CSV table of C-alpha atoms in Angstrom, one decimal:
chain,number,residue,atom,x,y,z
D,1,UNK,CA,185.3,62.3,65.9
D,2,UNK,CA,184.9,60.6,69.3
D,3,UNK,CA,182.0,62.8,70.3
D,4,UNK,CA,180.4,62.1,66.9
D,5,UNK,CA,180.9,58.3,67.3
D,6,UNK,CA,179.4,58.4,70.8
D,7,UNK,CA,176.4,60.4,69.5
D,8,UNK,CA,175.8,58.0,66.6
D,9,UNK,CA,176.0,54.9,68.8
D,10,UNK,CA,175.1,55.7,72.4
D,11,UNK,CA,172.9,58.9,72.3
D,12,UNK,CA,169.8,56.9,73.3
D,13,UNK,CA,170.6,53.2,73.6
D,14,UNK,CA,167.2,52.1,75.2
D,15,UNK,CA,165.1,53.5,72.4
D,16,UNK,CA,167.6,52.2,69.8
D,17,UNK,CA,167.4,48.7,71.2
D,18,UNK,CA,163.6,48.7,71.4
D,19,UNK,CA,163.3,50.0,67.9
D,20,UNK,CA,165.8,47.4,66.6
D,21,UNK,CA,163.7,44.7,68.2
D,22,UNK,CA,160.6,45.8,66.3
D,23,UNK,CA,162.6,45.9,63.1
D,24,UNK,CA,164.0,42.4,63.6
D,25,UNK,CA,160.6,40.9,64.1
D,26,UNK,CA,159.3,42.6,60.9
D,27,UNK,CA,162.4,41.5,58.9
D,28,UNK,CA,161.7,37.8,59.2
D,29,UNK,CA,158.6,37.4,57.0
D,30,UNK,CA,160.0,40.0,54.6
D,31,UNK,CA,163.3,38.2,54.2
D,32,UNK,CA,161.5,34.9,53.7
D,33,UNK,CA,159.1,36.4,51.2
D,34,UNK,CA,161.9,38.1,49.2
D,35,UNK,CA,163.8,34.8,49.1
D,36,UNK,CA,160.8,33.1,47.6
D,37,UNK,CA,160.6,35.9,45.0
D,38,UNK,CA,164.2,35.4,44.1
D,39,UNK,CA,163.7,31.6,43.8
D,40,UNK,CA,166.1,30.7,46.6
D,41,UNK,CA,165.9,29.1,50.1
D,42,UNK,CA,164.6,31.3,52.9
D,43,UNK,CA,168.0,31.0,54.6
D,44,UNK,CA,169.5,33.1,51.8
D,45,UNK,CA,167.3,36.1,52.5
D,46,UNK,CA,167.6,35.7,56.3
D,47,UNK,CA,171.4,35.4,56.3
D,48,UNK,CA,171.6,38.4,53.9
D,49,UNK,CA,169.4,40.5,56.2
D,50,UNK,CA,171.6,39.7,59.2
D,51,UNK,CA,175.0,40.3,57.5
D,52,UNK,CA,173.9,43.4,55.6
D,53,UNK,CA,172.2,45.0,58.7
D,54,UNK,CA,175.2,44.4,60.9
D,55,UNK,CA,177.8,45.5,58.3
D,56,UNK,CA,175.9,48.7,57.3
D,57,UNK,CA,175.6,49.7,61.0
D,58,UNK,CA,179.4,50.2,61.0
D,59,UNK,CA,180.2,51.3,57.5
D,60,UNK,CA,177.0,53.0,56.3
D,61,UNK,CA,176.6,56.8,56.0
D,62,UNK,CA,173.0,57.1,57.4
D,63,UNK,CA,172.5,56.2,61.1
D,64,UNK,CA,169.3,54.4,61.9
D,65,UNK,CA,168.7,53.3,58.3
D,66,UNK,CA,167.9,49.6,57.9
D,67,UNK,CA,169.5,47.7,55.0
D,68,UNK,CA,168.7,44.0,54.2
D,69,UNK,CA,167.4,41.7,51.5
D,70,UNK,CA,164.7,43.6,49.6
D,71,UNK,CA,161.9,43.0,47.1
D,72,UNK,CA,163.3,45.4,44.5
D,73,UNK,CA,166.6,43.4,44.3
D,74,UNK,CA,164.9,40.0,44.6
D,75,UNK,CA,162.9,40.6,41.4
D,76,UNK,CA,166.1,41.2,39.5
D,77,UNK,CA,167.7,37.9,40.7
D,78,UNK,CA,165.0,35.4,39.6
D,79,UNK,CA,166.1,35.0,36.0
D,80,UNK,CA,169.7,34.4,37.0
D,81,UNK,CA,168.8,31.8,39.6
D,82,UNK,CA,166.5,29.9,37.3
D,83,UNK,CA,169.1,29.8,34.5
D,84,UNK,CA,172.4,29.3,36.3
D,85,UNK,CA,171.7,28.5,40.0
D,86,UNK,CA,172.4,29.9,43.4
D,87,UNK,CA,176.2,30.1,43.1
D,88,UNK,CA,175.9,32.5,40.2
D,89,UNK,CA,173.6,34.6,42.3
D,90,UNK,CA,176.4,34.8,45.0
D,91,UNK,CA,178.9,35.8,42.3
D,92,UNK,CA,176.6,38.5,40.9
D,93,UNK,CA,176.0,39.8,44.5
D,94,UNK,CA,179.7,40.0,45.2
D,95,UNK,CA,180.4,41.8,41.9
D,96,UNK,CA,177.5,44.2,42.7
D,97,UNK,CA,179.3,45.1,45.9
D,98,UNK,CA,182.5,45.8,44.0
D,99,UNK,CA,180.7,48.1,41.6
D,100,UNK,CA,179.1,50.0,44.4
D,101,UNK,CA,182.4,50.5,46.1
D,102,UNK,CA,183.9,51.9,42.9
D,103,UNK,CA,181.0,54.3,42.6
D,104,UNK,CA,181.5,55.3,46.2
D,105,UNK,CA,185.2,55.9,45.6
D,106,UNK,CA,184.4,58.1,42.6
D,107,UNK,CA,182.2,60.1,45.0
D,108,UNK,CA,179.1,59.8,42.8
D,109,UNK,CA,176.6,59.2,45.6
D,110,UNK,CA,176.4,62.9,46.3
D,111,UNK,CA,174.6,63.5,43.0
D,112,UNK,CA,171.4,62.1,44.4
D,113,UNK,CA,170.8,65.7,45.5
D,114,UNK,CA,169.8,66.4,41.9
D,115,UNK,CA,166.7,64.4,42.4
D,116,UNK,CA,163.9,66.9,42.6
D,117,UNK,CA,161.5,67.2,45.5
D,118,UNK,CA,158.6,66.1,43.2
D,119,UNK,CA,160.5,62.9,42.3
D,120,UNK,CA,161.2,62.2,45.9
D,121,UNK,CA,157.5,62.7,46.8
D,122,UNK,CA,156.5,60.3,44.0
D,123,UNK,CA,159.1,57.8,45.1
D,124,UNK,CA,157.9,57.9,48.7
D,125,UNK,CA,154.2,57.7,47.7
D,126,UNK,CA,154.8,54.8,45.4
D,127,UNK,CA,156.7,52.9,48.0
D,128,UNK,CA,153.9,53.5,50.5
D,129,UNK,CA,151.4,52.0,48.0
D,130,UNK,CA,153.7,49.0,47.3
D,131,UNK,CA,154.1,48.3,51.0
D,132,UNK,CA,150.4,48.3,51.4
D,133,UNK,CA,149.8,46.1,48.3
D,134,UNK,CA,152.4,43.7,49.6
D,135,UNK,CA,150.1,42.9,52.5
D,136,UNK,CA,147.1,42.1,50.4
D,137,UNK,CA,148.0,38.4,49.9
D,138,UNK,CA,147.6,38.0,53.7
D,139,UNK,CA,144.2,39.7,53.6
D,140,UNK,CA,142.5,38.5,50.4
D,141,UNK,CA,140.5,35.4,51.2
D,142,UNK,CA,141.5,35.4,54.8
D,143,UNK,CA,139.0,34.4,57.6
D,144,UNK,CA,137.3,37.0,59.9
D,145,UNK,CA,139.8,36.3,62.7
D,146,UNK,CA,142.6,37.6,60.6
D,147,UNK,CA,140.7,40.8,59.8
D,148,UNK,CA,139.9,41.2,63.5
D,149,UNK,CA,143.5,40.8,64.5
D,150,UNK,CA,144.7,43.3,61.9
D,151,UNK,CA,142.1,45.8,63.2
D,152,UNK,CA,143.1,45.2,66.8
D,153,UNK,CA,146.8,45.6,65.9
D,154,UNK,CA,146.1,49.0,64.3
D,155,UNK,CA,144.1,50.0,67.4
D,156,UNK,CA,147.0,49.2,69.6
D,157,UNK,CA,149.6,50.9,67.3
D,158,UNK,CA,147.6,54.2,67.2
D,159,UNK,CA,146.1,54.0,70.7
D,160,UNK,CA,149.0,52.9,72.8
D,161,UNK,CA,151.1,56.1,72.3
D,162,UNK,CA,148.2,58.0,74.0
D,163,UNK,CA,149.1,56.0,77.2
D,164,UNK,CA,152.9,56.1,76.9
D,165,UNK,CA,155.7,56.3,74.4
D,166,UNK,CA,158.2,54.6,76.6
D,167,UNK,CA,157.8,51.4,74.5
D,168,UNK,CA,157.3,51.4,70.7
D,169,UNK,CA,153.6,50.8,69.9
D,170,UNK,CA,154.4,48.3,67.1
D,171,UNK,CA,156.3,46.1,69.5
D,172,UNK,CA,153.4,46.1,71.9
D,173,UNK,CA,151.0,45.2,69.1
D,174,UNK,CA,153.2,42.2,68.0
D,175,UNK,CA,153.6,40.9,71.6
D,176,UNK,CA,149.9,41.3,72.6
D,177,UNK,CA,148.5,39.8,69.4
D,178,UNK,CA,151.1,37.0,69.5
D,179,UNK,CA,150.2,36.1,73.1
D,180,UNK,CA,146.5,36.2,72.3
D,181,UNK,CA,146.8,34.0,69.3
D,182,UNK,CA,148.9,31.5,71.1
D,183,UNK,CA,146.6,31.3,74.2
D,184,UNK,CA,143.4,31.3,72.2
D,185,UNK,CA,144.5,29.0,69.4
D,186,UNK,CA,143.1,31.2,66.7
D,187,UNK,CA,143.2,29.8,63.1
D,188,UNK,CA,145.4,32.5,61.5
D,189,UNK,CA,148.5,32.3,59.4
D,190,UNK,CA,151.8,32.6,61.2
D,191,UNK,CA,155.4,33.4,60.4
D,192,UNK,CA,156.2,29.6,60.4
D,193,UNK,CA,153.8,29.2,57.5
D,194,UNK,CA,156.0,31.5,55.3
D,195,UNK,CA,158.8,29.0,55.1
D,196,UNK,CA,161.4,27.0,57.1
D,197,UNK,CA,164.0,29.1,58.9
D,198,UNK,CA,167.7,28.1,59.1
D,199,UNK,CA,169.0,26.4,62.2
D,200,UNK,CA,172.7,27.0,61.9
D,201,UNK,CA,175.0,30.1,61.7
D,202,UNK,CA,175.9,31.3,58.3
D,203,UNK,CA,179.2,29.7,57.0
D,204,UNK,CA,181.9,31.5,55.1
D,205,UNK,CA,182.4,30.4,51.5
D,206,UNK,CA,183.4,31.7,48.1
D,207,UNK,CA,181.0,31.4,45.2
D,208,UNK,CA,181.5,28.1,43.5
D,209,UNK,CA,181.6,29.3,39.9
D,210,UNK,CA,184.3,29.0,37.2
D,211,UNK,CA,186.6,32.1,37.0
D,212,UNK,CA,186.2,32.7,33.3
D,213,UNK,CA,185.1,35.4,31.0
D,214,UNK,CA,181.9,33.5,30.3
D,215,UNK,CA,181.0,33.7,33.9
D,216,UNK,CA,181.7,37.4,34.0
D,217,UNK,CA,179.5,37.8,30.9
D,218,UNK,CA,176.6,36.1,32.7
D,219,UNK,CA,176.8,37.9,36.0
D,220,UNK,CA,178.0,41.4,35.0
D,221,UNK,CA,174.7,42.7,33.5
D,222,UNK,CA,172.8,41.5,36.6
D,223,UNK,CA,175.4,42.9,38.9
D,224,UNK,CA,175.2,46.3,37.2
D,225,UNK,CA,171.5,46.4,37.5
D,226,UNK,CA,171.5,45.3,41.1
D,227,UNK,CA,174.2,48.0,41.9
D,228,UNK,CA,172.2,50.8,40.3
D,229,UNK,CA,168.8,49.8,41.7
D,230,UNK,CA,170.3,49.1,45.2
D,231,UNK,CA,172.0,52.5,45.3
D,232,UNK,CA,169.0,54.3,44.0
D,233,UNK,CA,166.7,52.9,46.7
D,234,UNK,CA,169.4,53.3,49.4
D,235,UNK,CA,170.3,56.9,48.6
D,236,UNK,CA,166.7,58.1,48.2
D,237,UNK,CA,165.8,56.3,51.5
D,238,UNK,CA,168.7,58.1,53.1
D,239,UNK,CA,167.3,61.4,51.8
D,240,UNK,CA,163.9,60.6,53.3
D,241,UNK,CA,165.4,59.8,56.7
D,242,UNK,CA,167.5,63.0,56.5
D,243,UNK,CA,164.2,64.9,56.3
D,244,UNK,CA,162.4,62.9,58.9
D,245,UNK,CA,165.1,63.2,61.5
D,246,UNK,CA,166.5,66.6,60.4
D,247,UNK,CA,170.0,65.2,60.4
D,248,UNK,CA,172.5,64.9,57.5
D,249,UNK,CA,174.0,61.7,56.0
D,250,UNK,CA,177.2,61.0,54.0
D,251,UNK,CA,175.9,59.7,50.7
D,252,UNK,CA,179.4,58.7,49.4
D,253,UNK,CA,180.1,56.7,52.6
D,254,UNK,CA,176.6,55.1,52.3
D,255,UNK,CA,177.5,54.1,48.7
D,256,UNK,CA,180.7,52.5,49.8
D,257,UNK,CA,179.0,50.9,52.8
D,258,UNK,CA,176.3,49.3,50.6
D,259,UNK,CA,179.1,47.8,48.5
D,260,UNK,CA,181.0,46.4,51.5
D,261,UNK,CA,177.8,44.8,52.8
D,262,UNK,CA,177.0,43.3,49.5
D,263,UNK,CA,180.4,41.8,49.2
D,264,UNK,CA,180.2,40.2,52.7
D,265,UNK,CA,176.6,38.9,52.3
D,266,UNK,CA,177.3,36.3,49.5
D,267,UNK,CA,180.4,35.2,51.3
D,268,UNK,CA,178.1,34.1,54.2
D,269,UNK,CA,175.4,32.6,52.1
D,270,UNK,CA,173.3,35.7,51.5
D,271,UNK,CA,172.1,37.7,48.5
D,272,UNK,CA,172.6,41.3,47.6
D,273,UNK,CA,170.4,43.9,49.4
D,274,UNK,CA,169.9,47.6,50.0
D,275,UNK,CA,168.1,50.0,52.2
D,276,UNK,CA,164.5,49.1,53.2
D,277,UNK,CA,162.2,52.1,53.4
D,278,UNK,CA,159.5,50.2,55.3
D,279,UNK,CA,161.8,48.9,58.0
D,280,UNK,CA,163.7,52.2,58.1
D,281,UNK,CA,160.4,54.0,58.8
D,282,UNK,CA,159.5,51.4,61.5
D,283,UNK,CA,162.9,52.1,63.1
D,284,UNK,CA,162.6,55.8,63.1
D,285,UNK,CA,159.0,55.8,64.1
D,286,UNK,CA,159.8,53.6,67.0
D,287,UNK,CA,162.5,56.0,68.3
D,288,UNK,CA,165.6,54.6,66.6
D,289,UNK,CA,168.1,57.3,65.8
D,290,UNK,CA,171.6,55.7,66.1
D,291,UNK,CA,173.7,53.0,64.6
D,292,UNK,CA,173.0,50.8,67.5
D,293,UNK,CA,169.4,50.3,66.3
D,294,UNK,CA,170.6,48.9,63.0
D,295,UNK,CA,173.2,46.7,64.6
D,296,UNK,CA,170.7,45.3,67.1
D,297,UNK,CA,168.2,44.7,64.4
D,298,UNK,CA,170.7,42.4,62.6
D,299,UNK,CA,171.9,40.7,65.8
D,300,UNK,CA,168.5,40.1,67.2
D,301,UNK,CA,167.3,38.8,63.9
D,302,UNK,CA,169.9,36.1,64.1
D,303,UNK,CA,169.0,35.4,67.7
D,304,UNK,CA,165.3,35.1,66.8
D,305,UNK,CA,165.8,32.6,63.9
D,306,UNK,CA,168.4,30.4,65.7
D,307,UNK,CA,167.4,30.5,69.4
D,308,UNK,CA,163.7,31.6,69.5
D,309,UNK,CA,162.8,30.0,66.2
D,310,UNK,CA,159.8,28.0,67.6
D,311,UNK,CA,158.3,31.1,69.3
D,312,UNK,CA,158.9,33.3,66.3
D,313,UNK,CA,157.2,30.8,64.0
D,314,UNK,CA,154.0,31.2,66.0
D,315,UNK,CA,153.8,35.0,65.6
D,316,UNK,CA,150.6,35.7,63.6
D,317,UNK,CA,151.1,37.4,60.3
D,318,UNK,CA,148.2,39.6,61.1
D,319,UNK,CA,150.3,41.4,63.7
D,320,UNK,CA,153.1,42.1,61.2
D,321,UNK,CA,150.5,43.1,58.5
D,322,UNK,CA,149.1,45.7,60.9
D,323,UNK,CA,152.6,47.1,61.5
D,324,UNK,CA,153.3,47.3,57.7
D,325,UNK,CA,149.9,49.0,57.1
D,326,UNK,CA,150.9,51.6,59.7
D,327,UNK,CA,154.2,52.0,57.8
D,328,UNK,CA,152.4,52.6,54.5
D,329,UNK,CA,150.1,55.1,56.1
D,330,UNK,CA,152.9,57.0,57.8
D,331,UNK,CA,155.1,56.9,54.7
D,332,UNK,CA,152.6,58.3,52.2
D,333,UNK,CA,152.8,62.1,51.9
D,334,UNK,CA,149.2,62.9,52.3
D,335,UNK,CA,150.0,66.6,52.1
D,336,UNK,CA,151.1,66.2,48.5
D,337,UNK,CA,147.6,65.2,47.6
D,338,UNK,CA,146.1,68.2,49.4
D,339,UNK,CA,148.6,70.5,47.8
D,340,UNK,CA,147.8,69.4,44.2
D,341,UNK,CA,145.5,72.3,43.4
D,342,UNK,CA,148.2,74.9,44.5
D,343,UNK,CA,151.2,73.0,43.2
D,344,UNK,CA,152.7,74.0,39.8
D,345,UNK,CA,151.3,71.7,37.1
D,346,UNK,CA,154.7,70.5,36.0
D,347,UNK,CA,155.7,69.4,39.5
D,348,UNK,CA,152.4,67.6,39.9
D,349,UNK,CA,153.0,65.8,36.6
D,350,UNK,CA,156.5,64.7,37.7
D,351,UNK,CA,155.2,63.4,41.1
D,352,UNK,CA,152.2,61.5,39.6
D,353,UNK,CA,154.3,60.0,36.7
D,354,UNK,CA,156.9,58.8,39.2
D,355,UNK,CA,154.3,57.2,41.5
D,356,UNK,CA,152.2,55.6,38.7
D,357,UNK,CA,155.3,54.2,36.9
D,358,UNK,CA,156.8,52.6,40.1
D,359,UNK,CA,153.4,51.1,41.1
D,360,UNK,CA,152.7,49.8,37.6
D,361,UNK,CA,156.1,48.3,37.0
D,362,UNK,CA,157.2,47.5,40.6
D,363,UNK,CA,160.5,48.9,39.4
D,364,UNK,CA,161.9,51.9,41.4
D,365,UNK,CA,164.5,52.7,38.9
D,366,UNK,CA,162.1,53.1,36.0
D,367,UNK,CA,159.8,55.4,38.0
D,368,UNK,CA,162.6,57.5,39.4
D,369,UNK,CA,164.5,57.8,36.1
D,370,UNK,CA,161.2,58.9,34.3
D,371,UNK,CA,160.7,61.5,37.1
D,372,UNK,CA,164.3,62.8,36.8
D,373,UNK,CA,163.9,63.0,33.0
D,374,UNK,CA,160.6,64.9,33.2
D,375,UNK,CA,162.1,67.2,35.8
D,376,UNK,CA,165.1,68.0,33.6
D,377,UNK,CA,162.9,68.6,30.5
D,378,UNK,CA,160.6,71.0,32.4
D,379,UNK,CA,163.5,72.8,34.0
D,380,UNK,CA,165.3,73.2,30.7
D,381,UNK,CA,162.1,74.6,29.1
D,382,UNK,CA,161.7,77.1,31.9
D,383,UNK,CA,165.3,78.2,32.1
D,384,UNK,CA,165.6,78.3,28.3
D,385,UNK,CA,162.9,81.0,28.1
D,386,UNK,CA,164.8,83.3,30.5
D,387,UNK,CA,167.4,84.4,27.8
D,388,UNK,CA,167.0,88.0,26.8
D,389,UNK,CA,168.6,90.1,24.1
D,390,UNK,CA,168.2,93.9,24.6
D,391,UNK,CA,169.4,96.5,22.1
D,392,UNK,CA,171.0,99.5,23.8
D,393,UNK,CA,171.8,103.0,22.6
D,394,UNK,CA,174.8,103.1,20.2
D,395,UNK,CA,176.3,105.7,17.8
D,396,UNK,CA,175.1,105.9,14.3
D,397,UNK,CA,176.2,102.9,12.3
D,398,UNK,CA,176.7,100.7,15.3
D,399,UNK,CA,174.6,98.2,17.2
D,400,UNK,CA,175.0,97.2,20.8
D,401,UNK,CA,173.2,94.3,22.5
D,402,UNK,CA,173.2,93.3,26.1
D,403,UNK,CA,172.4,89.6,26.7
D,404,UNK,CA,171.1,88.3,30.1
D,405,UNK,CA,170.1,84.7,31.2
D,406,UNK,CA,171.4,81.2,30.5
D,407,UNK,CA,172.7,80.4,27.1
D,408,UNK,CA,172.7,76.6,26.4
D,409,UNK,CA,171.1,74.2,24.0
D,410,UNK,CA,167.5,74.9,25.2
D,411,UNK,CA,167.8,78.7,24.8
D,412,UNK,CA,170.1,78.9,21.7
D,413,UNK,CA,167.3,79.5,19.2
D,414,UNK,CA,165.8,82.2,21.3
D,415,UNK,CA,169.2,83.8,21.6
D,416,UNK,CA,169.8,83.8,17.9
D,417,UNK,CA,166.3,85.1,17.1
D,418,UNK,CA,166.9,88.1,19.4
D,419,UNK,CA,169.2,89.9,17.1
D,420,UNK,CA,168.3,92.3,14.2
D,421,UNK,CA,170.3,91.4,11.1
D,422,UNK,CA,168.9,94.0,8.7
D,423,UNK,CA,170.8,97.1,7.7
D,424,UNK,CA,174.6,97.5,7.2
D,425,UNK,CA,176.1,98.3,10.7
D,426,UNK,CA,179.8,99.0,10.7
D,427,UNK,CA,180.3,97.6,14.2
D,428,UNK,CA,178.3,95.3,16.4
D,429,UNK,CA,179.0,94.7,20.1
D,430,UNK,CA,177.5,91.8,22.0
D,431,UNK,CA,177.8,92.1,25.8
D,432,UNK,CA,177.5,88.8,27.7
D,433,UNK,CA,178.3,90.2,31.1
D,434,UNK,CA,174.9,89.3,32.4
D,435,UNK,CA,174.6,86.0,30.6
D,436,UNK,CA,176.2,82.6,31.2
D,437,UNK,CA,177.5,80.4,28.4
D,438,UNK,CA,177.2,76.8,29.3
D,439,UNK,CA,177.7,74.4,26.4
D,440,UNK,CA,178.7,73.7,22.8
D,441,UNK,CA,175.3,74.6,21.4
D,442,UNK,CA,175.5,78.0,23.2
D,443,UNK,CA,178.9,78.6,21.6
D,444,UNK,CA,177.6,77.6,18.2
D,445,UNK,CA,174.7,80.1,18.7
D,446,UNK,CA,177.2,82.9,19.3
D,447,UNK,CA,179.2,81.8,16.2
D,448,UNK,CA,176.0,81.9,14.2
D,449,UNK,CA,175.1,85.5,15.2
D,450,UNK,CA,178.7,86.7,14.7
D,451,UNK,CA,179.1,85.2,11.2
D,452,UNK,CA,175.7,86.7,10.1
D,453,UNK,CA,176.9,90.2,10.9
D,454,UNK,CA,180.3,89.6,9.4
D,455,UNK,CA,178.7,88.5,6.1
D,456,UNK,CA,177.2,92.0,6.1
D,457,UNK,CA,180.7,93.5,6.5
D,458,UNK,CA,180.4,94.4,10.1
D,459,UNK,CA,183.1,94.2,12.8
D,460,UNK,CA,181.7,92.1,15.7
D,461,UNK,CA,183.0,92.3,19.3
D,462,UNK,CA,181.9,89.8,21.9
D,463,UNK,CA,182.6,90.9,25.4
D,464,UNK,CA,181.8,90.2,29.0
D,465,UNK,CA,182.7,86.5,29.1
D,466,UNK,CA,184.2,84.9,32.2
D,467,UNK,CA,187.5,83.1,32.1
D,468,UNK,CA,185.7,79.7,32.0
D,469,UNK,CA,183.5,80.9,29.1
D,470,UNK,CA,186.5,82.2,27.2
D,471,UNK,CA,188.2,78.8,27.7
D,472,UNK,CA,185.2,77.1,26.3
D,473,UNK,CA,185.0,79.4,23.3
D,474,UNK,CA,188.7,79.0,22.7
D,475,UNK,CA,188.3,75.2,22.6
D,476,UNK,CA,185.2,74.8,20.4
D,477,UNK,CA,184.3,78.3,19.0
D,478,UNK,CA,185.0,79.6,15.5
D,479,UNK,CA,184.2,83.3,15.6
D,480,UNK,CA,187.3,84.0,17.7
D,481,UNK,CA,189.6,82.2,15.3
D,482,UNK,CA,188.7,83.6,11.9
D,483,UNK,CA,186.8,86.4,10.2
D,484,UNK,CA,185.9,84.3,7.2
D,485,UNK,CA,182.1,84.2,7.0
D,486,UNK,CA,181.9,80.9,5.0
D,487,UNK,CA,183.0,79.0,8.1
D,488,UNK,CA,179.6,79.7,9.6
D,489,UNK,CA,178.2,76.9,7.5
């Protein structure tokens, strides 16, 4: 445990600190923008980003992942803030954290592994597109100086690593472009134009809402949605970082950690948040691998907005836009496009449907849920066709069948159609040794076949079931309990 903790915190402190610095600089305009989306003061998003990042560095299950205020969560808060005010948002955020902790204690986070690779690819590609689209307000209608600075930033980001990788290229781009803009007095938008940053430390306070059932009825639906969307984005981002860094993460611990962070955030004037794929990619791309990078990102963010506020306000947005464009380019799975001609059609449909839905609705949950649903339907169709019923040699007057494959609701009809019900056999044996019986519909299909033969006066023997299958048949089956054929109806 000690070695593991040292590895997670101090394996490469220099790179973690540098990566966290880049992330903190990129967090400021994002947090301010998300606060505006939610209809609250910029301080709410900035405080949330500080509290969540610091908290998740200790209790999260994925080292180097950045969690803070996010756009996906902010969109869900706007209606509540407009109708009931900021304090109800704090209450909803707190309840969101409680729900996430309960989900973590039930150990449900691990089930993200059932999200298929096609859905993951669609999720990643859609986020890459959304990250790029989020930069367009800074580009549309901008002057030529802005375009020139964005281009210069991309040149630095992609060119500097050819000289050295000792310092993250995004950090160099931000520093160089900021210095140039300040010295030359270029007419470009800056971080200070996004909104006023807070000047005091976040203060502890409970949500000022009446503790009544009416309050719970108002905040509970919002809290449930926030909890679901937040965990979905966090766990899928954790999966992505697992692949990028070739290291595992504890999804149940991450689920509980997100809950703890979302409880503490509103207690210190922040809103609920979740993992940020853009900032997480920045962190990993800049060399961040340990928890120290996440902790420093949160601490340095607070230092920037309280101590270096005047300098931070003068950072040109073009520099941060260049960094986020780099993130969108690096995040998008370009290989998935090249592989489309050779990828199975069903997998391509799932990926494209997920991507298009997320981009069209700006709702990660809708896109991912559609992708998961399509994956399940295609999988069931494929597996459902694998059921086989083969007739084997038997003495005169008897029929013997060997069944192989998966017997469940998607294959039940094919199973029943595989038997020959003509003639008057004295005895019928159905061997399920090579088959697997999974659900009530499968059991009902066995009942259907057995009762058909019994109506012809045959003795039917079903063999080869496992103990678990026997237990299922014992609970819900009918053929093993009576020989009366009329019970088949």
